[in-house]
Short mmCIF file of C-alpha atoms in Angstrom, two decimals:
data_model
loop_
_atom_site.label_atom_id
_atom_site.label_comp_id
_atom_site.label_asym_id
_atom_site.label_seq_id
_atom_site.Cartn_x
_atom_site.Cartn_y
_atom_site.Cartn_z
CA UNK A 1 27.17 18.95 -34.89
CA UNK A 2 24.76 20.42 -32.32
CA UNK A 3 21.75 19.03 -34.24
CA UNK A 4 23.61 15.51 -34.62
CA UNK A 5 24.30 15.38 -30.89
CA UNK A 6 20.50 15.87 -30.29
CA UNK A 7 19.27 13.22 -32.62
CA UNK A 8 21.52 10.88 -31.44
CA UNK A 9 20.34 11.65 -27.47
CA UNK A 10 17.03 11.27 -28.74
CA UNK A 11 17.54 8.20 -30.26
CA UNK A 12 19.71 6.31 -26.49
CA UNK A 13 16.47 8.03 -25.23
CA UNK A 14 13.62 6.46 -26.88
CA UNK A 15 15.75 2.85 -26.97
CA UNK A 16 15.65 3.29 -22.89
CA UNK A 17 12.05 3.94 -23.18
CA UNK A 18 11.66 0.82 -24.78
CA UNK A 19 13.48 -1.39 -23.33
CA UNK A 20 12.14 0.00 -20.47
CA UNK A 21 8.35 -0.68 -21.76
CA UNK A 22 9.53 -4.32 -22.88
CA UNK A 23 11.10 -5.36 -19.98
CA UNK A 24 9.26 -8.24 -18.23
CA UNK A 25 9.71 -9.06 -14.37
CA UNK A 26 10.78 -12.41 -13.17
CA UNK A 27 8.75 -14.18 -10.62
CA UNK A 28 7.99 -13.09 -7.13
CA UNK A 29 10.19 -9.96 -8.34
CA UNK A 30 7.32 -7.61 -7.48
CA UNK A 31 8.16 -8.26 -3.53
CA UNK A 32 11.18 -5.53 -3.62
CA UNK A 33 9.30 -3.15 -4.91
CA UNK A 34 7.67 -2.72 -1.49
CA UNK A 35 10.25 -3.94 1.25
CA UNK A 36 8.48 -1.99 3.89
CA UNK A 37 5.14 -1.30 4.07
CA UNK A 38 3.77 1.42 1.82
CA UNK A 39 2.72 4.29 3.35
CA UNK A 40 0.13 7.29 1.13
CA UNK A 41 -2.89 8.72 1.35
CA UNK A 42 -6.19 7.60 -0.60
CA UNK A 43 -9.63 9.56 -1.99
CA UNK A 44 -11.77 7.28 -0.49
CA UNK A 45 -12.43 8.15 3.17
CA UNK A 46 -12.98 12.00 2.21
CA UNK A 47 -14.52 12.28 -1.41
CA UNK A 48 -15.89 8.64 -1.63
CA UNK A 49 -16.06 8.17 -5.94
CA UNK A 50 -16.10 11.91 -6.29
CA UNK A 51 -12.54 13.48 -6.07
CA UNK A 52 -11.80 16.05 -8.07
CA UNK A 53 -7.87 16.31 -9.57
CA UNK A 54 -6.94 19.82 -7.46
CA UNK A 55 -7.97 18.12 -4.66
CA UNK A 56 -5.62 15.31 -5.04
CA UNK A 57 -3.20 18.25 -5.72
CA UNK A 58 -3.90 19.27 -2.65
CA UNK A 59 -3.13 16.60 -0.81
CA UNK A 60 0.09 15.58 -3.11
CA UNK A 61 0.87 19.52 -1.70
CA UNK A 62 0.35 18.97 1.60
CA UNK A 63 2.20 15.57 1.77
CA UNK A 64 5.33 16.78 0.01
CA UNK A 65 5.52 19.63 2.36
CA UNK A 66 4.75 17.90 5.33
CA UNK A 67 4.38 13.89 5.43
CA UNK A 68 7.45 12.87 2.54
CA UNK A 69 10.22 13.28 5.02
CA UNK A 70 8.71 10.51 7.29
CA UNK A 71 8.37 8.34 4.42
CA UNK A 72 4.62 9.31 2.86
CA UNK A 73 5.20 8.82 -0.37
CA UNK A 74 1.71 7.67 -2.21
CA UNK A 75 -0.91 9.14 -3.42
CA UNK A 76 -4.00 7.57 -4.59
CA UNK A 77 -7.22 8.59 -6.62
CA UNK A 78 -9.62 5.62 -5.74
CA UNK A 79 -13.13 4.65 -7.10
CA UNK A 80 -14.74 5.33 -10.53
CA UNK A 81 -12.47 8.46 -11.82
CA UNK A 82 -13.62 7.36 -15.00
CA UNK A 83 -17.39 8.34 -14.10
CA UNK A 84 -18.43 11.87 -15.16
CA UNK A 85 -21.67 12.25 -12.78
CA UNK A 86 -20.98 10.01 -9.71
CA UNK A 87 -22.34 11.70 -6.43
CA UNK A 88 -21.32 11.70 -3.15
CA UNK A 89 -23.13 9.38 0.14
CA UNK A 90 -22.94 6.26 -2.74
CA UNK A 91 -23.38 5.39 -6.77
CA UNK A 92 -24.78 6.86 -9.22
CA UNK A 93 -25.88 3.61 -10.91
CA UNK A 94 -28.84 4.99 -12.82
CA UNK A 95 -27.30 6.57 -15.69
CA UNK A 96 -23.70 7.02 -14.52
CA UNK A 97 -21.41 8.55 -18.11
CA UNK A 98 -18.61 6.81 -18.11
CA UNK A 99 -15.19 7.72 -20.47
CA UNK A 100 -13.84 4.58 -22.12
CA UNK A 101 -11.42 4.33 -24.86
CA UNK A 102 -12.31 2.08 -28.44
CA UNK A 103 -10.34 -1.09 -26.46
CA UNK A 104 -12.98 -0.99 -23.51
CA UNK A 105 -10.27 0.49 -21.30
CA UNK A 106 -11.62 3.46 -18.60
CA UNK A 107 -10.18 7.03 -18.91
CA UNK A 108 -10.26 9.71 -16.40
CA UNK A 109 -13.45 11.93 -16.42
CA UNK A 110 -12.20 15.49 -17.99
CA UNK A 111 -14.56 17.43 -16.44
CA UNK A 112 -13.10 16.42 -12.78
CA UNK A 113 -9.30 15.62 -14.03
CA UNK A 114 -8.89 18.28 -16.17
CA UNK A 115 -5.45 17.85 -17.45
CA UNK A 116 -6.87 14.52 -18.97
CA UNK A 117 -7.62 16.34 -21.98
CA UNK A 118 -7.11 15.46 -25.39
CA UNK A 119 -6.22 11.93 -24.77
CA UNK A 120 -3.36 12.51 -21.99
CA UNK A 121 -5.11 10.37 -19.23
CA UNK A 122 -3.39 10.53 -15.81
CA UNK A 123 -0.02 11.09 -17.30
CA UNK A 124 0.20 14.95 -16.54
CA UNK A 125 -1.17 14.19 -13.09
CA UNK A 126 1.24 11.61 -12.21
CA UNK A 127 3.73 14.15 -13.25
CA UNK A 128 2.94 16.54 -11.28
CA UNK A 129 2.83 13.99 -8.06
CA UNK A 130 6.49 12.53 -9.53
CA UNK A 131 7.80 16.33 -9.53
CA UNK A 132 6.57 16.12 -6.01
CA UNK A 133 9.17 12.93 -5.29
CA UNK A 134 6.19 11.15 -4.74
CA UNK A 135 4.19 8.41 -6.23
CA UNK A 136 0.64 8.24 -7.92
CA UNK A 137 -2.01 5.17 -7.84
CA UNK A 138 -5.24 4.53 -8.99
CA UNK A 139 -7.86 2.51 -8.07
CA UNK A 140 -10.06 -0.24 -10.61
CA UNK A 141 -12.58 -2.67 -10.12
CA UNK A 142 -11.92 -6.12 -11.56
CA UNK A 143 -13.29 -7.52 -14.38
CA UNK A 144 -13.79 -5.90 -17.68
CA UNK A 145 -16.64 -2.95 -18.43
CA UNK A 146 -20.29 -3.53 -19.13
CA UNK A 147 -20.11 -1.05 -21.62
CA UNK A 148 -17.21 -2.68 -23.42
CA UNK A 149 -19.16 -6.09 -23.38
CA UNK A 150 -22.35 -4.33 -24.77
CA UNK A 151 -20.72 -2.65 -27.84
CA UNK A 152 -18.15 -5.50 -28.18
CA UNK A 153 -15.28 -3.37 -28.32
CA UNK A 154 -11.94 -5.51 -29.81
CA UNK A 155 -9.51 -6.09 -27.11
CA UNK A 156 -5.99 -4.20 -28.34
CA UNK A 157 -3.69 -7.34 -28.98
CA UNK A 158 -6.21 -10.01 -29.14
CA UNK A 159 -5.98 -10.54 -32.92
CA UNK A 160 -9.78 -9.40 -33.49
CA UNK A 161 -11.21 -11.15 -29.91
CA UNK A 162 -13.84 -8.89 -28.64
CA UNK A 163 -15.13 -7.86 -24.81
CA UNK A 164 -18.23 -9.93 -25.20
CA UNK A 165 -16.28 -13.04 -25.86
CA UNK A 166 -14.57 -12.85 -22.74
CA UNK A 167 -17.28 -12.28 -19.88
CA UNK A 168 -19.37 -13.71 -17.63
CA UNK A 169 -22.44 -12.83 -15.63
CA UNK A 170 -21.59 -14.66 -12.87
CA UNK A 171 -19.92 -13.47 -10.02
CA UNK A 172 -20.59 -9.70 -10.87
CA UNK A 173 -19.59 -7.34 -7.89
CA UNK A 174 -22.88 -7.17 -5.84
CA UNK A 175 -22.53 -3.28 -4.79
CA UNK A 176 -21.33 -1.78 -7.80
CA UNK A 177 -22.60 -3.26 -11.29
CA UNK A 178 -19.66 -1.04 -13.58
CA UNK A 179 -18.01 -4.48 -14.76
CA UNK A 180 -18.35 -8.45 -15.16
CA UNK A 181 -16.07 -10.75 -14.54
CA UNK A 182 -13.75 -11.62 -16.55
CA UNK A 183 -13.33 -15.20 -17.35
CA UNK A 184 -9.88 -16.30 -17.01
CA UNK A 185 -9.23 -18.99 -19.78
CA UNK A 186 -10.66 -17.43 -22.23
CA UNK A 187 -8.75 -16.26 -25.37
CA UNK A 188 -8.11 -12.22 -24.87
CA UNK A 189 -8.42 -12.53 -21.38
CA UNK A 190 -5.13 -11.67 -20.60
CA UNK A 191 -4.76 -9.44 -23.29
CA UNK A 192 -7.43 -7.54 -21.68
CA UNK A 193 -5.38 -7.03 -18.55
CA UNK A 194 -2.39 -6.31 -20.22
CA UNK A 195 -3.53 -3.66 -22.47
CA UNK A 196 -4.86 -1.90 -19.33
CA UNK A 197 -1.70 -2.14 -17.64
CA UNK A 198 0.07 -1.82 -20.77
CA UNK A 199 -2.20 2.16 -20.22
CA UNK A 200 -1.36 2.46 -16.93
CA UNK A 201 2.35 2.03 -17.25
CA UNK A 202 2.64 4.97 -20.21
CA UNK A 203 0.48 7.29 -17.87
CA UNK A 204 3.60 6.27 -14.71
CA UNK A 205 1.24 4.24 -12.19
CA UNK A 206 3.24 3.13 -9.43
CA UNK A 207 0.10 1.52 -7.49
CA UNK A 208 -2.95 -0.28 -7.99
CA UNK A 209 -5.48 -0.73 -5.90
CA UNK A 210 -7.86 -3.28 -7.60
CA UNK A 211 -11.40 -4.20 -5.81
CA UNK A 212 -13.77 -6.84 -5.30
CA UNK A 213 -11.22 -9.47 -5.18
CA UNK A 214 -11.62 -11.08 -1.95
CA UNK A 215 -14.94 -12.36 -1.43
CA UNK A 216 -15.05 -15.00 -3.09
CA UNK A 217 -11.27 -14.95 -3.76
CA UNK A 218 -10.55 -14.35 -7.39
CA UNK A 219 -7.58 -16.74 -7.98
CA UNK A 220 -7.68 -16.30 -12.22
CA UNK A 221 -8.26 -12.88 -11.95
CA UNK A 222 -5.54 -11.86 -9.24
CA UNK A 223 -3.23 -14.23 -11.93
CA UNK A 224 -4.10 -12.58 -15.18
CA UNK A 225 -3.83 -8.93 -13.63
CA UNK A 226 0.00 -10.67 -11.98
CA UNK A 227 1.03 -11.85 -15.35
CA UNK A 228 -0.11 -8.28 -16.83
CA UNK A 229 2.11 -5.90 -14.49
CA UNK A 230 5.14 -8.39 -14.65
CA UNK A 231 4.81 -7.73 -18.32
CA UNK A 232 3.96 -3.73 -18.03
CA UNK A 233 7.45 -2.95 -17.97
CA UNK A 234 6.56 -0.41 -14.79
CA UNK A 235 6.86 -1.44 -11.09
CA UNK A 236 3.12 -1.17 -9.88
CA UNK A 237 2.91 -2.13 -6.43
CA UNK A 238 -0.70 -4.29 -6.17
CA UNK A 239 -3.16 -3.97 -3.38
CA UNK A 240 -6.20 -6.73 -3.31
CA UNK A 241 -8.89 -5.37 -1.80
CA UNK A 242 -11.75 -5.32 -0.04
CA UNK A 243 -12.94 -7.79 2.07
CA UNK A 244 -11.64 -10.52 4.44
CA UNK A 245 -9.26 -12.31 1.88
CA UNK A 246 -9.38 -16.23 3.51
CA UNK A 247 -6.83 -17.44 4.93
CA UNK A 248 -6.91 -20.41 2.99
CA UNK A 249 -6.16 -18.07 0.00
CA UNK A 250 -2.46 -16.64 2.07
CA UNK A 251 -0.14 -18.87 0.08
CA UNK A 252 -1.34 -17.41 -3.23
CA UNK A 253 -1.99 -13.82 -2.08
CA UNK A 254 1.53 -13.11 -0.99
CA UNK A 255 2.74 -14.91 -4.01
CA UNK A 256 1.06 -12.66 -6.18
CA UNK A 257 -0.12 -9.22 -4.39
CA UNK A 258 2.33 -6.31 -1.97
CA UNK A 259 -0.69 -5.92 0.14
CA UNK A 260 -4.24 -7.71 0.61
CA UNK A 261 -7.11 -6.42 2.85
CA UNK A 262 -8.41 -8.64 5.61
CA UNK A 263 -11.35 -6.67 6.69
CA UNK A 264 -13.88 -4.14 5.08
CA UNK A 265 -13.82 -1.22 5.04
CA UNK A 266 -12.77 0.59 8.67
CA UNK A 267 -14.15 3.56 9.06
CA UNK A 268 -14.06 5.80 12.78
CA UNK A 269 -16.34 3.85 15.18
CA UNK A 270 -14.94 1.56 17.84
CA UNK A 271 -16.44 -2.03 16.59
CA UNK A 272 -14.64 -1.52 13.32
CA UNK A 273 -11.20 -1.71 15.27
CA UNK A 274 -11.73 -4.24 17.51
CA UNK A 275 -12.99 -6.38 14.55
CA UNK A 276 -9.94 -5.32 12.86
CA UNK A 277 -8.00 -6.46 15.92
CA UNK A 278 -9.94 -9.96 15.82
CA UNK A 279 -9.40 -11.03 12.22
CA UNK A 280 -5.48 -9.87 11.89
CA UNK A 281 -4.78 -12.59 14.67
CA UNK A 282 -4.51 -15.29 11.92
CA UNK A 283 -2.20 -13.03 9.69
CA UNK A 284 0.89 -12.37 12.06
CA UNK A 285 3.16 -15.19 10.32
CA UNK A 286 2.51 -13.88 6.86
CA UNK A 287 3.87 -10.26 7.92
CA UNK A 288 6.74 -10.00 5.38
CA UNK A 289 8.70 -7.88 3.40
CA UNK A 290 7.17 -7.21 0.23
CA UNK A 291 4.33 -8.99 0.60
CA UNK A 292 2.04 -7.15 3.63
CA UNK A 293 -1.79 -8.02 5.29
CA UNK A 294 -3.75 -4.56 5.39
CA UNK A 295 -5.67 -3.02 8.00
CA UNK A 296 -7.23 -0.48 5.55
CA UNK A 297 -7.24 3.28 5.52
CA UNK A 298 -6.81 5.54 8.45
CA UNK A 299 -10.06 6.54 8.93
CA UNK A 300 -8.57 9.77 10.99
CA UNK A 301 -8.56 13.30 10.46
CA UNK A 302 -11.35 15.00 8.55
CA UNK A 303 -13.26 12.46 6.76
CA UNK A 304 -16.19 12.51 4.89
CA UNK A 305 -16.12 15.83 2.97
CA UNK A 306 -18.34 14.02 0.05
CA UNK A 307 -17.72 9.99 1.45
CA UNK A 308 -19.60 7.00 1.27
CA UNK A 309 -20.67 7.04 4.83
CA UNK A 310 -21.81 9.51 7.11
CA UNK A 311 -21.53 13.54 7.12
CA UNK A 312 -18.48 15.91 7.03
CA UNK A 313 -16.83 15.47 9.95
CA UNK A 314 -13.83 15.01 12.37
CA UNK A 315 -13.01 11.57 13.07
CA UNK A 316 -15.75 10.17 15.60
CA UNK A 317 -12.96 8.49 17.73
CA UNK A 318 -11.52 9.50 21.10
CA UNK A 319 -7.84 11.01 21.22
CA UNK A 320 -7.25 7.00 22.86
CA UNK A 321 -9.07 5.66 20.01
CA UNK A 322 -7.04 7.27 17.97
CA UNK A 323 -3.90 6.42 19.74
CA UNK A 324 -5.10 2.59 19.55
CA UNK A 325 -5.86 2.78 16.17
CA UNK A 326 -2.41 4.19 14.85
CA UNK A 327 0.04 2.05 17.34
CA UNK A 328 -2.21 -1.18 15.77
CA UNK A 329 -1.78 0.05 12.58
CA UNK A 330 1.89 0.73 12.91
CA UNK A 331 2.96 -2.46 15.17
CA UNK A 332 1.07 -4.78 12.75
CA UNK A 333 3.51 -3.20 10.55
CA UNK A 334 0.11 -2.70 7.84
CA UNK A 335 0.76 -0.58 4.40
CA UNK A 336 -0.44 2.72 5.92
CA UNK A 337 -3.03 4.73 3.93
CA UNK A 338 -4.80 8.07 5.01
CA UNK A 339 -7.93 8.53 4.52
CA UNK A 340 -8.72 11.76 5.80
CA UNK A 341 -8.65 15.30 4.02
CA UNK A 342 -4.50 16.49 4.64
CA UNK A 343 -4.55 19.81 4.48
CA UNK A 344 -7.22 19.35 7.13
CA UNK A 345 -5.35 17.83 9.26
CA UNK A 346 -4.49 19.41 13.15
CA UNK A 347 -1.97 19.13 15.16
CA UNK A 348 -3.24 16.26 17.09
CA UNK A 349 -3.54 14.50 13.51
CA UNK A 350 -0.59 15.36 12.10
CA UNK A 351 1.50 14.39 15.02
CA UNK A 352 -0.28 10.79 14.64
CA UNK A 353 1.84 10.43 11.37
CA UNK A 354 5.18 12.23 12.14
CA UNK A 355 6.29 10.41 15.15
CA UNK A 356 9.63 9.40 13.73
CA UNK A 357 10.64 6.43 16.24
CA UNK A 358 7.08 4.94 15.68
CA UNK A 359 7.35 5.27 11.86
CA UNK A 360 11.11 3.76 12.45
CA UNK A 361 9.43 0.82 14.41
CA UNK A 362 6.90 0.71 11.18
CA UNK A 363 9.67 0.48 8.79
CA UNK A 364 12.27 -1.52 10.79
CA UNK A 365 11.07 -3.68 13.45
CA UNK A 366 10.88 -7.73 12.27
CA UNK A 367 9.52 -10.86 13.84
CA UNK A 368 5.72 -9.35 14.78
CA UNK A 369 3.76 -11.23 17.25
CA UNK A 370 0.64 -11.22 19.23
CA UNK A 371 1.11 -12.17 23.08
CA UNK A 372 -2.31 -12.78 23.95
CA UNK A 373 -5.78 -11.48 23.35
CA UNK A 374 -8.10 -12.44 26.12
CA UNK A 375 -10.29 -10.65 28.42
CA UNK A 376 -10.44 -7.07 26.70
CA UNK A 377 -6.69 -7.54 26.50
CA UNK A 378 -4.38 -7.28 23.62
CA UNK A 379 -0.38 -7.59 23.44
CA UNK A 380 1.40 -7.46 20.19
CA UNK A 381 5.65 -7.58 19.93
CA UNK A 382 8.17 -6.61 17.59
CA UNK A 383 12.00 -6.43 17.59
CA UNK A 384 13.97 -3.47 16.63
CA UNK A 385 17.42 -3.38 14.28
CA UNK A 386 19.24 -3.04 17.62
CA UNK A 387 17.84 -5.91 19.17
CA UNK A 388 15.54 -3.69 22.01
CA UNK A 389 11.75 -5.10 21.85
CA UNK A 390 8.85 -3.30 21.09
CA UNK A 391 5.88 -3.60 23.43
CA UNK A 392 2.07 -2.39 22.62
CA UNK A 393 -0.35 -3.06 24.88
CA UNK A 394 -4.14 -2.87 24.07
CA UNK A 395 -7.52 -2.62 26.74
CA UNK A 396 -9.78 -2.94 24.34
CA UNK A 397 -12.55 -3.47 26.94
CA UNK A 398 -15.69 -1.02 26.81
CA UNK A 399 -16.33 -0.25 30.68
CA UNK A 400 -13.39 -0.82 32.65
CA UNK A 401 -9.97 0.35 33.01
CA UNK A 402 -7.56 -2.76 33.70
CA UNK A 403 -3.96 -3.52 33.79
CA UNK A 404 -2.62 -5.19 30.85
CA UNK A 405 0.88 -6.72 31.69
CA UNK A 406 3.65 -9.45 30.11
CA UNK A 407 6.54 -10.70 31.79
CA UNK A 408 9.86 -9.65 30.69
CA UNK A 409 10.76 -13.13 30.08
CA UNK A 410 7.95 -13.31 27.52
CA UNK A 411 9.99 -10.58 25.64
CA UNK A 412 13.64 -12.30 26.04
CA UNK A 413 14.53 -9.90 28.46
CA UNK A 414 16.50 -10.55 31.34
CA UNK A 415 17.27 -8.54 34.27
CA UNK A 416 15.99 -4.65 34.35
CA UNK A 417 15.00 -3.06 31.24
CA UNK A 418 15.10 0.81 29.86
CA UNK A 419 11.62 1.79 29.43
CA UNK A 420 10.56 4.33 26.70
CA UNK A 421 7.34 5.83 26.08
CA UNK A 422 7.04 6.06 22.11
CA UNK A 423 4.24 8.57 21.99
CA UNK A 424 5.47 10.84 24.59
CA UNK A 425 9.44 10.43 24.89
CA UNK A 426 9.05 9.11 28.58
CA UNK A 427 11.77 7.25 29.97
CA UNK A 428 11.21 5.24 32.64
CA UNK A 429 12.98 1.80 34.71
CA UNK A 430 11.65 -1.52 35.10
CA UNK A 431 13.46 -3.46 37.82
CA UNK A 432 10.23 -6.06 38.43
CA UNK A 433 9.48 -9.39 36.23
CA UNK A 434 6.64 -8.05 34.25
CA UNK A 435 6.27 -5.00 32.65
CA UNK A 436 2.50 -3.23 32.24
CA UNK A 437 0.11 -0.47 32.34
CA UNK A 438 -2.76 0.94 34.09
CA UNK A 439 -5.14 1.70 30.47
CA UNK A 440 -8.64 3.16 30.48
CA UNK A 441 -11.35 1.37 27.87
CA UNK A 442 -9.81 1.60 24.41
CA UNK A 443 -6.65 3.01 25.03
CA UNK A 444 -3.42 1.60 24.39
CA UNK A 445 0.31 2.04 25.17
CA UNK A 446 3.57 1.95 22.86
CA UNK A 447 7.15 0.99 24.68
CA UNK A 448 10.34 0.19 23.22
CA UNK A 449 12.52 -1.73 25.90
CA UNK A 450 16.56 -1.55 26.05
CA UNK A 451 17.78 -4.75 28.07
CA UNK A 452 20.21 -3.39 31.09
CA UNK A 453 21.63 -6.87 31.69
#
């Protein structure tokens, strides 16, 4: 009987597994999978294409101990883990070894990612990371492998179509030559995206963040690779990045992707946040849930331990910097995405990504809005769930210290307001028609606001 009742678990099991694999997402389905922003850490900022898997244990570690409970939950191995002899400060693009599969799909390098072995992939990583209660991503290039195109290896599901039927030269990422693009009408060329996702869903990928999308904007790429996690039968939250995805490209993007980038990469110098600061102004109205414009990673912490740019190091920005850079971040309501080493981190850091009313504002707050931006001036709104208003103010000026101010009006409010500092826990009164701050160049200010009517 014992033996019976096993075989017959084993079978309900398997049938959810497959049902499971088969099931295909309806349209625009992909937007609850990410209702509020997502929120993880990523390789790139620290170990550049060079990140070795107990170093993204590390981090999973350090996270589920210390980040989960304010709603961390990612984590994410970015560039070329399928490269066995990549090098830190850039590419190896002389003779880079890369592990590919006989379909012309990428597999994680053993020699850094260990439990790959044998064939397993990322599976018993993303295990381990799921045992955590988090979630594991990955990052790919678009297009489909040189490698793949040079031995024409058959596409799996393509009825004999092979890689070199399906390319093109054109439009091949300019700063890393791994891939070519794929061309997007050809026969196999969605076959090609959904046997990688097809991969990606049996090793438990919950995100995927796929590159060189933006600039020119891929439209029959970001399709294809749409069509190919609908089908996956796995929720995989898509990022497009990098790059300043056009705006004339915002209809489609948050039709078809959780998160798109809008700048390049930020890393911890001042001109990359007010740049940041200049380009999201055209994004506010397509700040939605499910569907969320990225400021990049969080260039904070340490950084740089084998990066693309620069030394090992502490991030080069101020403590107000720092302060301007995470109350952006968080007001803008962006996906949120470490970039520094974790365990790392110090205090000063870590209390940058535990403040639980500013994560609650992250998660919560709706109808975002920029005031103004003029004269070294920024002010960007939000509402909370119990109808107080959220208030950052931004002197984003290089030499002076100024008042930045709004009137309460501006915010709805009438009459005297409750004034609380979100960084510090300061409570204050405002009784006058405006409410402001004294800043010093680059710092910034975080209030919620209770109407006393």
């Amino acid at each position: 009987m014992k033996n019976k009742i096993t075989l017959v678990l084993g079978i309900i099991l398997v049938s959810i597994a497959s049902h499971s694999q088969n099931k295909t997402f309806q349209k625009e389905e992909f937007k609850q999978w990410a209702q509020t922003p997502p929120m993880g850490w990523n390789s790139w900022d620290c170990y550049g294409p060079t990140v070795e898997e107990h170093e993204v244990k590390a981090n999973a570690d350090y996270m589920a101990k210390e980040l989960k409970k304010f709603g961390w939950e990612y984590i994410v191995v970015d560039i070329r883990w399928f490269v066995e002899n990549d090098k830190a400060g850039g590419y190896n693009q002389t003779d880079p070894r890369y592990v590919i599969d006989q379909y012309g799909r990428y597999l994680p390098a053993v020699n850094r990612f260990p439990s790959a072995k044998d064939g397993k992939g990322f599976k018993p990583l993303a295990d381990y990371i799921h045992k955590k209660g988090l979630k594991f991503g990955i990052h790919i290039m678009r297009g489909i492998p040189k490698k793949a195109v040079e031995d024409k290896l058959p596409i799996k599901g393509a009825n004999g179509i092979t890689a070199d039927q399906i390319y093109t030269t054109a439009l091949q990422c300019e700063w890393l030559r791994d891939n070519y693009t794929v061309l997007a009408d050809k026969p196999g060329a969605q076959e090609y995206y959904d046997s990688i996702f097809e991969l990606y869903a049996q090793w438990g990928v919950d995100f995927i963040k796929i590159d060189d999308l933006s600039r020119p904007y891929h439209e029959g790429e970001i399709n294809l690779i749409r069509n190919a996690i609908d089908k996956c039968g796995r929720k995989i939250v898509l990022s497009t990045s990098p790059g300043e995805t056009p705006i004339s490209a915002a209809q489609h993007v948050s039709t078809h992707a959780n998160m798109w980038r809008m700048v390049d990469d930020v890393w911890d110098t001042w001109p990359h946040i007010t740049h940041l600061m200049d380009v999201a102004q055209k994004w506010y109205p397509y700040i939605a849930p499910g569907t969320w414009p990225d400021c990049d990673m969080i260039p904070l912490g340490r950084i740089s331990i084998r990066g693309e740019r620069g030394k090992d190091r502490m991030t080069r920005l101020t403590k107000d910097e720092q302060y301007t850079l995470i109350t952006f971040f968080n007001i803008f309501k962006s996906p949120l995405f470490f970039g520094g080493d974790l365990p790392s981190n110090d205090a000063f850091t870590l209390s940058l990504l535990t403040n639980k009313e500013v994560v609650k504002m992250h998660n919560e707050s709706t109808d975002v809005k920029q005031l103004f931006q003029k004269d070294g001036k920024i002010a960007v709104t939000s509402k909370a769930k119990d109808g107080s208003i959220y208030l950052a103010l931004f002197n984003i000026a290089d030499n002076a210290s100024q008042k930045v101010s709004v009137n309460l009006s501006d915010l709805g409010i009438v009459g005297s307001a409750e004034v609380i500092n979100m960084w510090t826990g300061g409570k204050s009164k405002v009784t006058s028609k405006e409410i402001g701050a004294d800043l010093k160049p680059h710092s910034s200010v975080l209030y919620q606001l209770k109407s006393k009517k």
